[in-house]
Amino acid sequence: ISQGSSVIIFEKMPFLGVTTAKSGGVFWIPNNGYLKSQNVPDERLDALQYMVRLAHPTRYVPSDPLLGITQAEFDLIAAFYDNAPKVVEALGKNAGLKYMPWLTWEDKAYPDYYSDLPENKVRRGRSLVPDSSADPKHVVWPKNGGAGPALIHQLMQGLDKKPAQTLLDHKVLDVIRNADGAVVGLSIDRGD
């Protein structure tokens, strides 16, 4: 959207948000803007070790260059570390997302699950929620944090001002690729 593309969002259900709308709205983002604003380093190798330890506990080998997993698995986890903070920032800039740390009533960032693992060097601050301070009806967490409905609301409000279309009752069945592997289309079930 930010570079002039038009976007179509396909939603398989007859309403927006589905499980996100029912969720607590917490999204876990390593090396995020909040951590940076607090001068908390979230080093790549440390975060990758923590994520691999949790995602593949029986195969995790800290001394292995790929931490005990395949190159494709490692690349996927590394891509999350490398790109998730950029996506959150882009959603803020281009789609209206306002986020904040997931805070306790004591005004501390919630700790990570498994924050006691030695691989977890950043024990608090990776979990974010929508900032609902401008929309009190969406506040469910302490200090104006919103849940899943707030996340959907913010994103849809932001997308309403962009060249984006949302189609409900449209289930994506498959990605269509050309001979070079480039995505050229989608197979969609719209109920007919």
Coordinates of N, CA and C in Angstrom, one line a residue:
I1 N 0.8 -1.2 0.0 CA 0.0 0.0 0.0 C 0.9 1.3 0.0
S2 N 1.9 1.2 0.8 CA 2.8 2.4 0.9 C 3.5 2.7 -0.4
Q3 N 3.6 1.8 -1.3 CA 4.3 2.0 -2.5 C 3.4 2.0 -3.8
G4 N 2.1 2.3 -3.5 CA 1.2 2.4 -4.6 C 0.4 1.2 -5.0
S5 N 0.6 0.1 -4.3 CA -0.1 -1.1 -4.6 C -1.5 -1.0 -4.1
S6 N -2.4 -1.7 -4.8 CA -3.8 -1.9 -4.2 C -3.8 -3.3 -3.6
V7 N -4.6 -3.5 -2.6 CA -4.6 -4.7 -1.7 C -6.0 -5.2 -1.7
I8 N -6.1 -6.6 -1.7 CA -7.4 -7.3 -1.4 C -7.1 -8.2 -0.2
I9 N -7.9 -8.1 0.8 CA -7.9 -8.9 1.9 C -9.0 -9.9 1.8
F10 N -8.6 -11.2 1.8 CA -9.6 -12.3 1.7 C -9.9 -12.9 3.1
E11 N -11.1 -12.8 3.5 CA -11.5 -13.4 4.8 C -12.5 -14.5 4.6
K12 N -12.1 -15.7 5.1 CA -13.0 -16.9 4.8 C -14.3 -16.8 5.6
M13 N -14.4 -16.1 6.7 CA -15.6 -16.0 7.4 C -16.5 -14.8 7.0
P14 N -17.7 -14.8 7.4 CA -18.6 -13.7 7.0 C -18.4 -12.4 7.9
F15 N -17.4 -12.4 8.7 CA -17.1 -11.2 9.5 C -15.6 -11.1 9.7
L16 N -15.2 -9.9 10.0 CA -13.7 -9.6 10.1 C -13.1 -10.1 11.4
G17 N -11.9 -10.4 11.3 CA -11.1 -10.6 12.5 C -11.0 -12.0 13.0
V18 N -12.1 -12.8 12.9 CA -12.2 -14.2 13.3 C -11.5 -14.4 14.6
T19 N -10.4 -15.2 14.7 CA -9.8 -15.5 16.0 C -9.1 -14.3 16.6
T20 N -8.6 -13.4 15.8 CA -7.9 -12.2 16.3 C -9.0 -11.4 17.1
A21 N -10.2 -11.3 16.6 CA -11.2 -10.5 17.2 C -11.6 -11.1 18.6
K22 N -11.3 -12.4 18.8 CA -11.6 -13.1 20.0 C -10.4 -13.1 21.0
S23 N -9.3 -12.7 20.5 CA -8.0 -12.9 21.2 C -7.8 -11.7 22.2
G24 N -6.7 -11.9 23.0 CA -6.3 -10.9 23.9 C -5.5 -9.7 23.1
G25 N -5.3 -10.0 21.9 CA -4.6 -8.9 21.0 C -3.1 -8.7 21.3
V26 N -2.5 -9.7 22.0 CA -1.1 -9.6 22.3 C -0.3 -10.1 21.1
F27 N 0.7 -9.3 20.6 CA 1.6 -9.8 19.6 C 3.0 -9.7 20.1
W28 N 3.7 -10.8 19.9 CA 5.1 -10.9 20.4 C 6.1 -10.6 19.3
I29 N 6.8 -9.5 19.5 CA 7.7 -8.9 18.5 C 9.1 -8.7 19.1
P30 N 10.1 -9.5 18.6 CA 11.4 -9.2 19.1 C 12.0 -7.9 18.6
N31 N 12.9 -7.3 19.3 CA 13.6 -6.1 18.8 C 12.7 -5.0 18.3
N32 N 11.6 -4.8 19.1 CA 10.5 -3.9 18.7 C 10.9 -2.5 19.1
G33 N 10.1 -1.5 18.6 CA 10.3 -0.1 18.8 C 10.2 0.3 20.3
Y34 N 9.4 -0.4 21.0 CA 9.3 -0.1 22.5 C 10.6 -0.4 23.1
L35 N 11.2 -1.6 22.9 CA 12.5 -2.0 23.5 C 13.5 -1.0 23.1
K36 N 13.5 -0.6 21.8 CA 14.5 0.4 21.4 C 14.4 1.7 22.1
S37 N 13.1 2.1 22.3 CA 12.9 3.4 23.0 C 13.4 3.3 24.5
Q38 N 13.4 2.1 25.0 CA 13.9 1.9 26.4 C 15.4 1.6 26.5
N39 N 16.0 1.6 25.3 CA 17.5 1.3 25.2 C 17.7 -0.2 25.7
V40 N 16.8 -1.1 25.4 CA 17.0 -2.5 25.7 C 17.4 -3.2 24.5
P41 N 18.7 -3.7 24.4 CA 19.1 -4.4 23.2 C 18.5 -5.8 23.2
D42 N 18.0 -6.2 22.0 CA 17.5 -7.5 21.8 C 18.3 -8.1 20.6
E43 N 19.5 -8.6 21.0 CA 20.4 -9.1 20.0 C 19.9 -10.3 19.2
R44 N 20.2 -10.3 18.0 CA 19.7 -11.3 17.0 C 20.0 -12.7 17.5
L45 N 21.2 -13.1 17.7 CA 21.6 -14.4 18.1 C 20.8 -14.9 19.4
D46 N 20.8 -14.0 20.4 CA 20.1 -14.3 21.6 C 18.6 -14.6 21.4
A47 N 18.0 -13.7 20.6 CA 16.5 -13.9 20.3 C 16.3 -15.2 19.5
L48 N 17.2 -15.5 18.5 CA 17.1 -16.7 17.7 C 17.3 -17.9 18.6
Q49 N 18.2 -17.9 19.5 CA 18.4 -19.1 20.4 C 17.1 -19.3 21.2
Y50 N 16.5 -18.2 21.7 CA 15.3 -18.4 22.5 C 14.2 -18.9 21.7
M51 N 14.0 -18.4 20.5 CA 12.9 -18.9 19.6 C 13.1 -20.3 19.2
V52 N 14.3 -20.7 18.8 CA 14.6 -22.1 18.4 C 14.4 -23.0 19.6
R53 N 14.9 -22.6 20.8 CA 14.7 -23.4 22.0 C 13.2 -23.7 22.2
L54 N 12.4 -22.7 22.0 CA 10.9 -22.9 22.3 C 10.2 -23.6 21.1
A55 N 10.6 -23.3 19.9 CA 10.0 -23.9 18.7 C 10.4 -25.3 18.4
H56 N 11.6 -25.6 18.7 CA 12.2 -27.0 18.5 C 13.0 -27.5 19.7
P57 N 12.3 -27.7 20.8 CA 13.1 -27.9 22.0 C 13.9 -29.3 22.0
T58 N 13.4 -30.3 21.3 CA 14.1 -31.5 21.3 C 15.3 -31.5 20.3
R59 N 15.4 -30.5 19.4 CA 16.5 -30.5 18.4 C 17.4 -29.3 18.7
Y60 N 17.1 -28.5 19.6 CA 17.9 -27.3 19.9 C 19.3 -27.7 20.3
V61 N 20.3 -27.1 19.6 CA 21.7 -27.4 19.9 C 22.4 -26.0 19.8
P62 N 22.7 -25.4 21.0 CA 23.2 -24.0 21.0 C 24.6 -23.8 20.3
S63 N 25.4 -24.9 20.2 CA 26.7 -24.8 19.6 C 26.7 -24.9 18.1
D64 N 25.6 -25.4 17.6 CA 25.4 -25.6 16.1 C 25.1 -24.2 15.4
P65 N 25.8 -24.0 14.3 CA 25.5 -22.7 13.6 C 24.0 -22.5 13.2
L66 N 23.3 -23.6 13.0 CA 21.8 -23.5 12.7 C 21.0 -23.8 14.0
L67 N 21.7 -23.9 15.1 CA 21.0 -24.2 16.4 C 20.3 -25.5 16.4
G68 N 20.7 -26.5 15.5 CA 20.1 -27.8 15.5 C 19.0 -28.0 14.6
I69 N 18.6 -27.0 13.9 CA 17.4 -27.1 13.0 C 17.9 -27.0 11.5
T70 N 17.0 -27.3 10.6 CA 17.3 -27.2 9.2 C 17.5 -25.7 8.8
Q71 N 18.2 -25.6 7.6 CA 18.4 -24.2 7.1 C 17.1 -23.5 6.8
A72 N 16.1 -24.2 6.3 CA 14.8 -23.6 6.0 C 14.1 -23.2 7.3
E73 N 14.2 -24.0 8.3 CA 13.6 -23.6 9.6 C 14.3 -22.5 10.2
F74 N 15.6 -22.5 10.2 CA 16.4 -21.4 10.7 C 16.1 -20.1 10.0
D75 N 16.0 -20.1 8.7 CA 15.8 -19.0 7.9 C 14.4 -18.4 8.2
L76 N 13.4 -19.2 8.4 CA 12.1 -18.8 8.8 C 12.1 -18.0 10.1
I77 N 12.7 -18.6 11.1 CA 12.8 -17.9 12.4 C 13.6 -16.6 12.3
A78 N 14.7 -16.7 11.6 CA 15.5 -15.5 11.4 C 14.7 -14.4 10.7
A79 N 13.9 -14.8 9.7 CA 13.1 -13.8 8.9 C 12.1 -13.1 9.9
F80 N 11.6 -13.9 10.8 CA 10.7 -13.3 11.8 C 11.4 -12.2 12.6
Y81 N 12.6 -12.6 13.1 CA 13.3 -11.6 13.9 C 13.7 -10.4 13.1
D82 N 14.1 -10.6 11.8 CA 14.5 -9.5 11.0 C 13.4 -8.6 10.5
N83 N 12.2 -9.2 10.3 CA 11.1 -8.4 9.7 C 9.9 -8.0 10.5
A84 N 9.7 -8.8 11.6 CA 8.5 -8.5 12.4 C 8.5 -7.0 12.9
P85 N 9.6 -6.5 13.5 CA 9.6 -5.1 13.9 C 9.3 -4.1 12.8
K86 N 9.8 -4.4 11.6 CA 9.6 -3.6 10.4 C 8.1 -3.6 10.0
V87 N 7.5 -4.8 10.1 CA 6.1 -4.9 9.8 C 5.2 -4.1 10.7
V88 N 5.5 -4.2 12.0 CA 4.7 -3.4 13.0 C 4.9 -1.9 12.8
E89 N 6.1 -1.5 12.5 CA 6.3 -0.1 12.2 C 5.5 0.3 11.0
A90 N 5.6 -0.5 9.9 CA 4.9 -0.2 8.7 C 3.4 -0.1 8.9
L91 N 2.9 -1.1 9.7 CA 1.4 -1.0 10.0 C 1.0 0.2 10.8
G92 N 1.9 0.7 11.6 CA 1.7 2.0 12.3 C 1.7 3.1 11.3
K93 N 2.6 3.2 10.4 CA 2.7 4.3 9.5 C 1.7 4.2 8.4
N94 N 1.4 3.0 7.9 CA 0.5 2.9 6.7 C -0.9 2.4 7.0
A95 N -1.2 1.8 8.1 CA -2.5 1.2 8.4 C -3.1 1.6 9.7
G96 N -2.5 2.6 10.4 CA -3.2 3.1 11.6 C -3.0 2.3 12.9
L97 N -2.1 1.3 12.9 CA -1.8 0.6 14.2 C -1.1 1.5 15.2
K98 N -1.7 1.5 16.4 CA -1.0 2.2 17.5 C -0.8 1.1 18.5
Y99 N 0.5 0.9 18.9 CA 0.8 -0.1 19.8 C 1.5 0.4 21.1
M100 N 1.5 -0.4 22.1 CA 2.2 -0.1 23.3 C 2.6 -1.4 24.0
P101 N 3.5 -1.4 24.9 CA 3.9 -2.6 25.6 C 2.7 -3.2 26.4
W102 N 2.6 -4.4 26.5 CA 1.6 -5.1 27.3 C 2.0 -4.9 28.8
L103 N 1.3 -4.1 29.5 CA 1.7 -3.6 30.8 C 0.8 -4.3 31.9
T104 N 1.4 -4.4 33.1 CA 0.7 -4.8 34.3 C 0.2 -3.6 35.0
W105 N -0.6 -3.8 36.0 CA -1.2 -2.7 36.8 C 0.0 -1.9 37.5
E106 N 1.1 -2.6 37.7 CA 2.3 -1.9 38.3 C 3.1 -1.1 37.3
D107 N 2.6 -1.0 36.1 CA 3.2 -0.3 35.0 C 4.5 -0.9 34.5
K108 N 4.6 -2.2 34.6 CA 5.8 -3.0 34.1 C 5.3 -3.8 32.9
A109 N 6.2 -3.9 32.0 CA 5.9 -4.8 30.8 C 5.8 -6.2 31.3
Y110 N 4.8 -6.9 30.8 CA 4.6 -8.3 31.2 C 5.9 -9.1 30.8
P111 N 6.2 -10.1 31.6 CA 7.3 -11.0 31.2 C 7.0 -11.9 30.1
D112 N 8.0 -12.3 29.4 CA 7.8 -13.4 28.4 C 7.3 -14.7 29.0
Y113 N 6.6 -15.5 28.3 CA 6.5 -16.9 28.7 C 7.9 -17.5 28.7
Y114 N 8.1 -18.3 29.7 CA 9.4 -19.0 29.8 C 10.5 -17.9 30.0
S115 N 10.2 -16.9 30.7 CA 11.2 -15.8 30.9 C 12.4 -16.3 31.7
D116 N 12.3 -17.5 32.4 CA 13.3 -18.0 33.2 C 14.4 -18.8 32.4
L117 N 14.1 -19.1 31.1 CA 15.1 -19.8 30.4 C 16.4 -19.0 30.2
P118 N 17.5 -19.6 30.3 CA 18.8 -18.9 30.1 C 18.9 -18.2 28.7
E119 N 18.3 -18.8 27.7 CA 18.3 -18.2 26.4 C 17.6 -16.9 26.2
N120 N 16.7 -16.6 27.2 CA 15.9 -15.4 27.1 C 16.6 -14.3 27.8
K121 N 17.3 -13.4 27.0 CA 18.1 -12.3 27.5 C 17.2 -11.1 27.7
V122 N 16.0 -11.0 27.1 CA 15.1 -9.9 27.2 C 13.8 -10.4 27.8
R123 N 13.7 -10.3 29.1 CA 12.6 -11.0 29.8 C 11.3 -10.3 29.7
R124 N 11.3 -9.0 29.4 CA 10.1 -8.2 29.4 C 10.1 -7.2 28.2
G125 N 9.0 -6.9 27.6 CA 8.9 -5.9 26.6 C 8.7 -6.3 25.2
R126 N 8.8 -7.6 24.9 CA 8.5 -8.1 23.5 C 7.0 -8.2 23.2
S127 N 6.2 -8.3 24.2 CA 4.8 -8.5 24.0 C 4.1 -7.1 23.9
L128 N 3.4 -6.9 22.8 CA 2.8 -5.6 22.5 C 1.3 -5.8 22.4
V129 N 0.5 -4.7 22.6 CA -0.9 -4.7 22.5 C -1.3 -3.4 21.8
P130 N -2.5 -3.4 21.2 CA -3.0 -2.1 20.6 C -3.1 -1.0 21.7
D131 N -2.7 0.2 21.4 CA -2.9 1.3 22.3 C -4.3 1.8 22.1
S132 N -5.2 1.6 23.1 CA -6.6 2.1 22.9 C -6.9 3.3 23.7
S133 N -5.9 4.1 24.0 CA -6.1 5.3 24.8 C -7.1 6.3 24.1
A134 N -7.1 6.3 22.8 CA -8.0 7.2 22.1 C -9.4 6.6 21.9
D135 N -9.6 5.3 22.3 CA -10.9 4.6 22.1 C -11.2 3.8 23.4
P136 N -11.6 4.4 24.5 CA -11.8 3.7 25.8 C -12.7 2.5 25.7
K137 N -13.6 2.4 24.8 CA -14.5 1.3 24.8 C -13.7 0.0 24.4
H138 N -12.5 0.1 23.8 CA -11.7 -1.0 23.5 C -10.6 -1.4 24.5
V139 N -10.6 -0.6 25.6 CA -9.6 -0.9 26.6 C -10.0 -2.2 27.4
V140 N -9.0 -3.1 27.5 CA -9.2 -4.3 28.4 C -8.0 -4.6 29.2
W141 N -6.9 -4.1 28.8 CA -5.7 -4.3 29.6 C -5.3 -3.1 30.4
P142 N -4.5 -3.2 31.4 CA -4.1 -2.0 32.2 C -3.4 -1.0 31.3
K143 N -3.5 0.3 31.7 CA -2.9 1.4 31.1 C -3.3 1.6 29.6
N144 N -4.6 1.4 29.3 CA -5.2 1.6 28.0 C -4.9 0.6 26.9
G145 N -4.5 -0.6 27.3 CA -4.2 -1.6 26.3 C -5.5 -2.2 25.8
G146 N -5.5 -2.4 24.5 CA -6.6 -3.0 23.8 C -6.4 -4.5 23.5
A147 N -7.4 -5.2 23.2 CA -7.3 -6.6 22.8 C -7.6 -6.8 21.3
G148 N -7.9 -8.0 20.9 CA -8.1 -8.3 19.5 C -9.1 -7.4 18.8
P149 N -10.2 -7.1 19.3 CA -11.2 -6.2 18.6 C -10.5 -4.8 18.4
A150 N -9.7 -4.3 19.3 CA -9.1 -3.0 19.1 C -8.1 -3.1 17.9
L151 N -7.4 -4.2 17.9 CA -6.4 -4.4 16.8 C -7.1 -4.4 15.4
I152 N -8.2 -5.2 15.3 CA -8.9 -5.2 14.1 C -9.5 -3.9 13.7
H153 N -10.1 -3.2 14.7 CA -10.7 -1.9 14.5 C -9.6 -0.9 14.0
Q154 N -8.5 -0.8 14.7 CA -7.4 0.1 14.2 C -7.0 -0.2 12.8
L155 N -6.7 -1.4 12.5 CA -6.2 -1.7 11.2 C -7.3 -1.5 10.1
M156 N -8.5 -1.8 10.4 CA -9.5 -1.5 9.4 C -9.8 0.0 9.2
Q157 N -9.7 0.7 10.3 CA -9.9 2.2 10.1 C -8.7 2.7 9.3
G158 N -7.5 2.2 9.5 CA -6.4 2.7 8.7 C -6.5 2.3 7.2
L159 N -7.0 1.1 7.0 CA -7.1 0.6 5.6 C -8.2 1.2 4.9
D160 N -9.2 1.7 5.6 CA -10.4 2.4 4.9 C -9.9 3.6 4.1
K161 N -8.8 4.2 4.5 CA -8.2 5.3 3.8 C -7.2 5.0 2.7
K162 N -7.1 3.7 2.5 CA -6.1 3.2 1.5 C -6.8 2.5 0.4
P163 N -6.1 2.2 -0.7 CA -6.6 1.4 -1.8 C -6.6 -0.1 -1.4
A164 N -7.5 -0.4 -0.5 CA -7.6 -1.8 0.0 C -9.1 -2.2 0.0
Q165 N -9.3 -3.4 -0.3 CA -10.6 -4.0 -0.4 C -10.7 -5.2 0.5
T166 N -11.7 -5.4 1.2 CA -11.9 -6.6 2.0 C -13.0 -7.4 1.5
L167 N -12.8 -8.7 1.2 CA -13.9 -9.6 0.7 C -14.1 -10.7 1.7
L168 N -15.3 -10.6 2.3 CA -15.7 -11.6 3.3 C -16.2 -12.9 2.6
D169 N -16.2 -14.0 3.3 CA -16.7 -15.3 2.7 C -15.8 -15.7 1.5
H170 N -14.5 -15.4 1.5 CA -13.6 -15.8 0.4 C -12.4 -16.5 1.1
K171 N -12.4 -17.8 0.9 CA -11.4 -18.7 1.5 C -10.2 -18.9 0.5
V172 N -9.0 -18.6 0.9 CA -7.9 -18.9 0.0 C -7.6 -20.4 0.1
L173 N -7.6 -21.0 -1.0 CA -7.3 -22.5 -1.0 C -5.9 -22.8 -1.4
D174 N -5.3 -22.0 -2.3 CA -3.9 -22.3 -2.7 C -3.3 -21.0 -3.3
V175 N -2.0 -21.1 -3.4 CA -1.2 -20.0 -4.1 C -0.8 -20.6 -5.4
I176 N -1.0 -19.8 -6.5 CA -0.6 -20.3 -7.8 C 0.7 -19.6 -8.2
R177 N 1.6 -20.5 -8.6 CA 3.0 -20.0 -9.0 C 3.2 -20.3 -10.5
N178 N 4.1 -19.5 -11.1 CA 4.5 -19.8 -12.5 C 5.7 -20.7 -12.5
A179 N 6.3 -21.0 -13.6 CA 7.4 -22.0 -13.7 C 8.6 -21.5 -13.0
D180 N 8.8 -20.2 -12.8 CA 9.9 -19.7 -12.0 C 9.7 -19.7 -10.5
G181 N 8.4 -20.0 -10.1 CA 8.1 -20.1 -8.7 C 7.5 -18.8 -8.1
A182 N 7.4 -17.8 -9.0 CA 6.8 -16.5 -8.6 C 5.3 -16.7 -8.4
V183 N 4.7 -16.0 -7.4 CA 3.3 -16.1 -7.1 C 2.6 -15.2 -8.2
V184 N 1.6 -15.8 -8.9 CA 0.9 -15.1 -10.0 C -0.6 -15.1 -9.7
G185 N -1.0 -15.8 -8.6 CA -2.5 -15.7 -8.4 C -2.8 -16.6 -7.1
L186 N -4.1 -16.6 -6.9 CA -4.6 -17.4 -5.8 C -5.8 -18.2 -6.2
S187 N -6.0 -19.3 -5.6 CA -7.2 -20.1 -5.8 C -8.1 -19.8 -4.6
I188 N -9.3 -19.3 -4.9 CA -10.3 -18.8 -3.9 C -11.6 -19.5 -4.0
D189 N -12.1 -19.9 -2.8 CA -13.5 -20.5 -2.7 C -14.3 -19.4 -2.1
R190 N -15.3 -18.9 -2.9 CA -16.2 -17.9 -2.4 C -17.6 -18.5 -2.1
G191 N -17.6 -19.8 -1.9 CA -18.9 -20.4 -1.6 C -19.7 -20.9 -2.7
D192 N -19.3 -20.6 -4.0 CA -20.1 -21.0 -5.1 C -19.3 -21.8 -6.1

